[in-house]
Short mmCIF file of C-alpha atoms in Angstrom, two decimals:
data_model
loop_
_atom_site.label_atom_id
_atom_site.label_comp_id
_atom_site.label_asym_id
_atom_site.label_seq_id
_atom_site.Cartn_x
_atom_site.Cartn_y
_atom_site.Cartn_z
CA MET A 455 -212.17 -116.10 29.22
CA ARG A 456 -210.79 -117.66 32.40
CA PRO A 457 -207.75 -115.32 32.74
CA LEU A 458 -210.02 -112.33 32.15
CA CYS A 459 -212.49 -113.59 34.75
CA GLY A 460 -209.59 -114.05 37.16
CA LEU A 461 -208.52 -110.42 36.72
CA VAL A 462 -212.08 -109.21 37.18
CA GLY A 463 -212.47 -111.37 40.28
CA LEU A 464 -209.21 -110.13 41.80
CA ALA A 465 -210.18 -106.52 41.11
CA LEU A 466 -213.62 -107.07 42.67
CA VAL A 467 -212.11 -108.61 45.82
CA LEU A 468 -209.58 -105.76 46.16
CA LEU A 469 -212.25 -103.07 45.64
CA THR A 470 -214.52 -104.72 48.19
CA VAL A 471 -211.73 -104.99 50.76
CA ALA A 472 -210.80 -101.34 50.13
CA SER A 473 -214.42 -100.29 50.69
CA ILE A 474 -214.56 -102.26 53.95
CA LEU A 475 -211.32 -100.79 55.24
CA ARG A 476 -212.25 -97.25 54.24
CA THR A 477 -215.65 -97.47 55.90
CA LEU A 478 -214.93 -99.46 59.05
CA VAL A 479 -211.21 -99.33 59.80
CA VAL A 480 -209.70 -96.07 58.51
CA PRO A 481 -212.13 -93.24 59.39
CA ARG A 482 -210.47 -89.98 58.36
CA GLY A 483 -213.36 -87.90 57.08
CA LYS A 484 -213.43 -89.94 53.85
CA PRO A 485 -216.55 -92.08 54.09
CA GLY A 486 -217.06 -95.20 52.04
CA THR A 487 -218.66 -94.39 48.70
CA LEU A 488 -220.79 -97.54 48.67
CA MET A 489 -222.61 -96.82 51.94
CA MET A 490 -223.35 -93.20 51.02
CA ARG A 491 -224.63 -94.17 47.58
CA LEU A 492 -226.92 -96.77 49.08
CA TRP A 493 -228.18 -94.21 51.60
CA ARG A 494 -228.87 -91.63 48.89
CA ALA A 495 -230.60 -94.19 46.69
CA GLY A 496 -232.79 -95.35 49.58
CA ARG A 497 -233.62 -91.77 50.52
CA VAL A 498 -234.69 -90.92 46.96
CA ALA A 499 -236.85 -94.04 46.80
CA LEU A 500 -238.54 -93.20 50.11
CA CYS A 501 -239.10 -89.56 49.15
CA VAL A 502 -240.76 -90.61 45.88
CA THR A 503 -242.89 -93.21 47.64
CA LEU A 504 -243.99 -90.83 50.40
CA ARG A 505 -244.65 -87.82 48.19
CA PRO A 506 -248.45 -88.41 48.06
CA PHE A 507 -248.61 -88.45 51.89
CA PRO A 508 -248.38 -84.92 53.34
CA GLY A 509 -248.05 -85.80 57.04
CA TYR A 510 -244.60 -85.28 58.52
CA GLU A 511 -245.03 -87.94 61.21
CA LEU A 512 -245.53 -90.68 58.60
CA ARG A 513 -242.49 -89.49 56.67
CA ASP A 514 -240.36 -89.46 59.83
CA ALA A 515 -241.48 -92.98 60.77
CA ALA A 516 -240.56 -94.31 57.33
CA LEU A 517 -237.20 -92.50 57.21
CA SER A 518 -236.25 -93.91 60.61
CA TRP A 519 -235.69 -97.25 58.83
CA LEU A 520 -233.36 -95.82 56.20
CA ALA A 521 -230.06 -95.84 58.10
CA PRO A 522 -230.44 -99.37 59.59
CA LEU A 523 -231.46 -100.76 56.19
CA THR A 524 -228.49 -99.01 54.59
CA LEU A 525 -226.12 -100.75 57.00
CA LEU A 526 -227.72 -104.10 56.19
CA ALA A 527 -227.58 -103.43 52.44
CA THR A 528 -223.91 -102.46 52.71
CA LEU A 529 -223.07 -105.73 54.45
CA ILE A 530 -224.95 -107.68 51.77
CA CYS A 531 -223.10 -105.83 49.00
CA TRP A 532 -219.73 -106.52 50.62
CA LEU A 533 -220.44 -110.22 51.04
CA GLY A 534 -221.86 -110.39 47.53
CA GLY A 535 -218.78 -108.70 46.09
CA LEU A 536 -216.49 -111.14 47.87
CA LEU A 537 -218.60 -114.10 46.80
CA ILE A 538 -218.53 -113.17 43.13
CA GLY A 539 -214.86 -112.12 43.28
CA TYR A 540 -213.66 -115.35 44.86
CA GLY A 541 -215.94 -117.36 42.59
CA LEU A 542 -214.35 -115.78 39.51
CA LEU A 543 -210.88 -116.45 40.93
CA LEU A 544 -211.70 -120.14 41.47
CA PHE A 545 -213.19 -120.31 37.99
CA ALA A 546 -209.98 -118.86 36.51
CA LEU A 547 -207.63 -121.13 38.47
CA SER A 548 -209.49 -124.39 37.87
CA GLY A 549 -211.40 -126.28 35.28
CA LEU A 550 -214.61 -125.99 37.32
CA PRO A 551 -217.78 -124.59 35.73
CA LEU A 552 -218.63 -121.07 36.84
CA ALA A 553 -221.65 -122.14 38.91
CA VAL A 554 -219.61 -124.76 40.75
CA ALA A 555 -216.78 -122.28 41.37
CA VAL A 556 -219.18 -119.72 42.86
CA ARG A 557 -220.78 -122.46 44.95
CA GLU A 558 -217.38 -123.47 46.34
CA ALA A 559 -216.53 -119.81 47.04
CA GLY A 560 -219.79 -119.43 48.96
CA SER A 561 -219.09 -122.58 50.93
CA SER A 562 -215.73 -121.18 52.00
CA LEU A 563 -216.83 -117.56 52.48
CA PHE A 564 -219.61 -118.47 54.88
CA THR A 565 -217.51 -121.27 56.46
CA LEU A 566 -220.15 -123.87 55.65
CA GLY A 567 -217.71 -126.39 54.20
CA PHE A 568 -220.31 -128.32 52.21
CA ALA A 569 -218.55 -127.85 48.86
CA SER A 570 -214.85 -128.31 48.26
CA THR A 571 -212.44 -129.78 45.74
CA ASP A 572 -209.31 -131.75 46.42
CA ARG A 573 -207.02 -129.38 44.54
CA PRO A 574 -204.05 -127.96 46.46
CA HIS A 575 -203.60 -124.96 44.18
CA LEU A 576 -207.14 -123.75 45.06
CA SER A 577 -206.66 -124.01 48.82
CA ALA A 578 -205.22 -120.50 49.11
CA VAL A 579 -208.34 -118.98 47.56
CA ASP A 580 -210.60 -121.13 49.73
CA PHE A 581 -208.71 -120.16 52.88
CA ALA A 582 -208.82 -116.45 51.98
CA ALA A 583 -212.55 -116.67 51.36
CA ALA A 584 -213.09 -118.54 54.63
CA ALA A 585 -211.24 -115.82 56.54
CA SER A 586 -213.01 -112.94 54.76
CA GLY A 587 -216.60 -113.79 55.61
CA PRO A 588 -216.40 -113.89 59.42
CA LEU A 589 -213.99 -110.94 59.41
CA VAL A 590 -216.38 -108.70 57.47
CA ILE A 591 -219.32 -109.63 59.70
CA ALA A 592 -217.24 -109.10 62.85
CA LEU A 593 -216.09 -105.67 61.66
CA GLN A 594 -219.66 -104.65 60.89
CA ILE A 595 -220.83 -105.80 64.32
CA SER A 596 -218.02 -103.90 66.05
CA TYR A 597 -218.94 -100.84 63.96
CA LEU A 598 -222.43 -100.63 65.46
CA PRO A 599 -221.40 -99.80 69.08
CA THR A 600 -219.34 -96.87 67.79
CA LEU A 601 -222.34 -95.52 65.90
CA TYR A 602 -224.77 -95.95 68.78
CA ALA A 603 -222.38 -94.45 71.33
CA ALA A 604 -222.11 -91.29 69.21
CA PHE A 605 -225.88 -91.37 68.64
CA ASN A 606 -226.62 -91.58 72.37
CA ARG A 607 -224.26 -88.72 73.25
CA ARG A 608 -225.94 -86.58 70.65
CA GLU A 609 -229.52 -87.43 71.55
CA VAL A 610 -229.13 -86.81 75.28
CA GLU A 611 -228.30 -83.16 74.65
CA VAL A 612 -230.92 -82.80 71.92
CA SER A 613 -233.54 -84.10 74.35
CA LEU A 614 -232.43 -81.70 77.08
CA LEU A 615 -232.72 -78.81 74.64
CA ASP A 616 -236.48 -79.26 74.29
CA ALA A 617 -237.26 -77.52 77.59
CA ARG A 618 -235.06 -74.56 76.65
CA GLY A 619 -235.67 -74.14 72.93
CA GLY A 620 -238.99 -75.83 72.25
CA GLU A 621 -239.84 -78.83 70.11
CA PRO A 622 -238.77 -78.42 67.37
CA SER A 623 -236.03 -76.15 68.67
CA TRP A 624 -235.72 -72.56 67.48
CA GLY A 625 -233.03 -70.01 68.35
CA PRO A 626 -235.31 -67.07 69.29
CA GLU A 627 -237.44 -69.42 71.39
CA LEU A 628 -234.36 -70.36 73.40
CA LEU A 629 -233.73 -66.69 74.24
CA ALA A 630 -237.44 -66.10 74.84
CA ARG A 631 -237.73 -68.85 77.43
CA ALA A 632 -234.53 -67.78 79.14
CA GLY A 633 -235.89 -64.24 79.38
CA LEU A 634 -239.29 -65.47 80.54
CA ILE A 635 -237.98 -67.43 83.53
CA GLY A 636 -234.92 -65.27 84.25
CA THR A 637 -232.19 -67.70 83.27
CA VAL A 638 -230.39 -65.63 80.64
CA GLU A 639 -227.18 -65.77 82.72
CA GLN A 640 -227.27 -69.57 82.54
CA LEU A 641 -227.10 -69.55 78.75
CA ALA A 642 -223.32 -69.45 79.06
CA ASP A 643 -223.43 -72.99 80.47
CA LEU A 644 -225.60 -74.12 77.57
CA TYR A 645 -223.22 -72.58 75.03
CA ARG A 646 -220.28 -74.24 76.74
CA LEU A 647 -221.99 -77.63 76.65
CA TRP A 648 -222.93 -77.33 72.98
CA GLU A 649 -219.42 -76.18 72.09
CA ARG A 650 -218.13 -79.60 73.15
CA LEU A 651 -221.09 -81.36 71.56
CA ALA A 652 -220.49 -79.54 68.27
CA ALA A 653 -216.89 -80.76 68.26
CA ASP A 654 -218.13 -84.29 68.98
CA ILE A 655 -220.72 -84.11 66.19
CA GLY A 656 -218.17 -82.74 63.75
CA GLU A 657 -215.74 -85.57 64.44
CA SER A 658 -218.26 -88.42 64.55
CA HIS A 659 -220.51 -87.35 61.67
CA ALA A 660 -217.59 -86.53 59.38
CA ASN A 661 -216.06 -89.96 59.97
CA TYR A 662 -219.38 -91.82 59.99
CA PRO A 663 -221.83 -89.81 57.83
CA ILE A 664 -224.44 -92.54 58.15
CA LEU A 665 -225.11 -91.02 61.60
CA MET A 666 -226.94 -88.22 59.79
CA GLY A 667 -229.56 -90.78 58.85
CA PHE A 668 -230.16 -91.98 62.42
CA ARG A 669 -233.20 -89.98 63.49
CA SER A 670 -234.16 -88.90 66.99
CA PRO A 671 -236.64 -91.08 68.91
CA LYS A 672 -239.29 -88.35 68.68
CA PRO A 673 -240.30 -86.93 65.29
CA TYR A 674 -239.97 -83.24 66.21
CA ARG A 675 -236.39 -83.55 67.45
CA SER A 676 -233.33 -83.35 65.24
CA TRP A 677 -229.61 -82.99 65.90
CA ILE A 678 -229.05 -80.51 63.06
CA VAL A 679 -232.12 -78.44 63.98
CA GLY A 680 -230.92 -78.36 67.62
CA LEU A 681 -227.41 -77.29 66.61
CA LEU A 682 -228.75 -74.53 64.36
CA ALA A 683 -231.07 -73.36 67.16
CA VAL A 684 -228.20 -73.01 69.63
CA MET A 685 -226.01 -71.25 67.07
CA ASP A 686 -228.85 -68.90 66.10
CA ALA A 687 -229.48 -68.15 69.78
CA ALA A 688 -225.80 -67.35 70.31
CA ALA A 689 -225.70 -65.13 67.21
CA LEU A 690 -228.89 -63.36 68.34
CA HIS A 691 -227.47 -62.91 71.82
CA LEU A 692 -224.33 -61.26 70.45
CA ALA A 693 -226.29 -59.13 67.98
CA LEU A 694 -229.01 -57.92 70.36
CA SER A 695 -227.07 -57.56 73.64
CA PRO A 696 -223.35 -57.35 72.87
CA SER A 697 -222.35 -55.95 76.28
CA THR A 698 -223.97 -58.76 78.28
CA ALA A 699 -223.53 -61.69 75.88
CA PRO A 700 -221.11 -64.25 77.35
CA GLY A 701 -217.87 -65.12 75.62
CA GLU A 702 -219.12 -68.69 75.30
CA ALA A 703 -221.54 -67.47 72.61
CA ARG A 704 -218.62 -66.75 70.28
CA LEU A 705 -216.99 -70.07 71.13
CA VAL A 706 -220.09 -72.15 70.36
CA LEU A 707 -220.52 -70.34 67.05
CA ARG A 708 -216.93 -71.03 66.10
CA ALA A 709 -217.17 -74.69 67.16
CA GLY A 710 -220.52 -75.04 65.40
CA PHE A 711 -219.59 -73.79 61.97
CA THR A 712 -216.23 -75.59 62.18
CA ALA A 713 -218.10 -78.86 62.82
CA LEU A 714 -220.53 -78.18 59.99
CA ARG A 715 -217.64 -77.53 57.61
CA GLU A 716 -215.98 -80.80 58.59
CA ILE A 717 -219.20 -82.65 57.77
CA ALA A 718 -219.55 -80.65 54.54
CA ARG A 719 -216.07 -81.69 53.40
CA ALA A 720 -216.80 -85.34 54.16
CA THR A 721 -220.16 -85.28 52.35
CA ARG A 722 -218.99 -83.03 49.50
CA ILE A 723 -221.19 -80.05 50.23
CA ALA A 724 -219.84 -76.92 48.54
CA TYR A 725 -219.38 -73.88 50.78
CA ASP A 726 -217.43 -70.63 50.96
CA PRO A 727 -214.56 -71.14 53.45
CA ASP A 728 -214.10 -67.41 54.01
CA PRO A 729 -217.41 -65.56 53.51
CA SER A 730 -217.68 -61.81 53.99
CA PRO A 731 -219.90 -60.61 56.85
CA ALA A 732 -221.68 -58.45 54.27
CA ASP A 733 -222.63 -61.42 52.04
CA PRO A 734 -226.39 -61.99 51.76
CA ILE A 735 -228.10 -64.79 53.67
CA ILE A 736 -231.24 -66.76 52.86
CA LEU A 737 -233.11 -65.85 56.05
CA THR A 738 -235.16 -62.71 55.45
CA PHE A 739 -235.24 -59.64 57.65
CA GLU A 740 -238.97 -60.19 58.18
CA GLU A 741 -238.32 -63.65 59.62
CA PHE A 742 -235.53 -62.21 61.74
CA GLY A 743 -237.80 -59.44 63.02
CA ASN A 744 -240.46 -61.97 64.03
CA GLY A 745 -237.86 -63.94 65.96
CA VAL A 746 -236.54 -60.86 67.73
CA GLY A 747 -240.10 -59.84 68.57
CA ARG A 748 -240.75 -63.23 70.14
CA ALA A 749 -237.62 -63.04 72.30
CA VAL A 750 -238.13 -59.42 73.42
CA THR A 751 -241.85 -59.86 74.12
CA ALA A 752 -241.09 -62.82 76.39
CA GLY A 753 -238.64 -60.80 78.47
CA PHE A 754 -235.22 -60.96 76.82
CA VAL A 755 -233.51 -57.60 77.28
CA ALA A 756 -232.20 -56.24 73.97
CA GLU A 757 -229.78 -53.34 73.67
CA ARG A 758 -230.34 -52.97 69.94
CA THR A 759 -233.41 -52.89 67.74
CA ALA A 760 -233.99 -55.58 65.14
CA ALA A 761 -232.78 -53.25 62.38
CA GLU A 762 -229.57 -52.43 64.30
CA ALA A 763 -228.91 -56.07 65.18
CA TRP A 764 -229.61 -57.48 61.70
CA PRO A 765 -226.17 -56.85 60.07
CA HIS A 766 -224.38 -58.28 63.13
CA PHE A 767 -226.57 -61.38 63.16
CA ALA A 768 -226.22 -61.87 59.39
CA GLY A 769 -222.45 -61.53 59.73
CA TRP A 770 -222.44 -64.55 62.04
CA ARG A 771 -225.04 -66.62 60.20
CA VAL A 772 -223.33 -66.35 56.83
CA ASN A 773 -220.68 -68.73 58.20
CA TYR A 774 -223.03 -71.66 58.69
CA GLU A 775 -226.42 -71.04 57.08
CA SER A 776 -225.86 -72.69 53.68
CA ILE A 777 -224.31 -75.84 55.16
CA GLY A 778 -226.96 -76.07 57.86
CA TYR A 779 -229.79 -75.75 55.34
CA GLU A 780 -228.25 -78.39 53.06
CA LEU A 781 -227.78 -80.85 55.95
CA CYS A 782 -231.38 -80.25 57.03
CA ARG A 783 -232.49 -80.98 53.47
CA ARG A 784 -230.37 -84.11 53.04
CA SER A 785 -231.33 -85.55 56.41
CA ASP A 786 -235.02 -84.63 55.94
CA ALA A 787 -235.03 -83.01 59.37
CA VAL A 788 -238.22 -81.70 60.93
CA PRO A 789 -239.10 -78.46 59.06
CA ALA A 790 -238.56 -76.13 61.99
CA LEU A 791 -238.39 -72.35 61.70
CA TRP A 792 -235.19 -70.94 60.20
CA THR A 793 -233.99 -74.31 58.83
CA GLY A 794 -234.54 -73.86 55.10
CA PRO A 795 -236.43 -75.84 52.45
CA ARG A 796 -236.96 -79.59 52.09
CA ASP A 797 -237.35 -81.91 49.11
CA TRP A 798 -241.05 -82.36 49.84
CA PRO A 799 -243.94 -79.93 50.36
CA HIS A 800 -244.10 -78.71 53.93
CA ARG A 801 -244.92 -75.87 56.23
CA SER A 802 -242.55 -74.60 58.88
CA ILE A 803 -243.46 -76.02 62.28
CA PRO A 804 -243.13 -73.61 65.23
CA PRO A 805 -242.16 -74.93 68.67
CA VAL A 806 -244.83 -75.87 71.20
CA ARG A 807 -244.73 -73.19 73.91
CA PRO A 808 -245.80 -73.04 77.55
CA GLU A 809 -248.74 -70.79 76.71
CA ASP A 810 -250.06 -73.49 74.38
CA ARG A 811 -251.10 -75.48 77.46
CA ARG A 812 -254.56 -74.55 78.72
CA PRO A 813 -255.34 -74.60 82.46
CA THR A 814 -258.92 -75.70 81.71
CA GLY A 815 -257.80 -79.19 80.82
CA GLN A 816 -257.23 -78.47 77.13
CA VAL A 817 -253.85 -79.17 75.63
CA PHE A 818 -252.83 -77.62 72.33
CA HIS A 819 -251.59 -80.21 69.87
CA ARG A 820 -250.48 -79.63 66.31
CA GLY A 821 -253.80 -80.91 65.09
CA GLY A 822 -255.75 -78.56 67.41
CA PRO A 823 -256.90 -78.45 71.04
CA THR A 824 -258.19 -81.58 72.69
CA THR A 825 -259.66 -82.18 76.14
CA ARG A 826 -258.26 -84.69 78.60
CA PRO A 827 -260.67 -87.13 80.25
CA ALA A 828 -261.81 -86.13 83.72
CA GLY A 829 -259.22 -86.86 86.40
CA GLN A 830 -256.32 -87.33 83.92
CA ARG A 831 -253.23 -85.24 84.51
#
């Protein structure tokens, strides 16, 4: 039994170290399996628990804990794997009972030093365990600033998008507001900014997929919904007004679906790498027509009708729609317009618009209009 336990312990230590290195030290678009499995298991548990509660705000508040708890659970699993692995090694190399061997391994792993044996041939295992514990915790702590730096870069631009594309963001709304206030020419700057952000998201979220679980501070914001909104706006711009659409619209589309494909490869989402522009898309022509109507009614100048623009728009959207919908589903993003289904019953939430604000003191909220107290602004 002892030699077999020693082999099992050695294998467990090596597998744990490999998981740590793959997750924290060697990010190459191949995320650690342990962390992603814990995240998926936690997400399923939360979805089942929250199914009786229809409100999206409650669901968002609960899901905001998922990514931090996944990081904590991963650290516990790593330390637990090392504890059991080193305990089995000590059990195999000594005449100690299993409980005493695990106790000595824990004493060394957590550098407590309260349990030790005066046996030179066990010192190597004790020293390795003593070095492993602080190293794993230090690596996990150094991992957090990388995650939060990428999170902050992402959320700054998502927050700035609210004024342009609504909350939650929607591609036609972005064009509508630009047409309404006469800033269509400035959309080129927005496309240029989101081209760089898409590249950043593709690199960071492919290497650290747990970032998909870090939700925006406000429930109706989402990085994937914002990215889809900008890409849809660019595709609409090219389809409706090809002669005036800036070249940056093509660049942001290319950067966007390239980033989504990088994330898809890292998270094992199946997709067609070379779709035909004539392939069908999930978005219906009726939904497309409503979006075009919103943009044109608000003042966006269109050179083509909705029927004429539809095949051009679909030819762009076929490159990113399936991946975008799957990421929205997996991350339980706010169910905005044109973002696909979710794993829980929902209705699509349109963006809050300037005309929803009443000059009489009433403000339109999702639950209905309410009146501010006298004197409040």
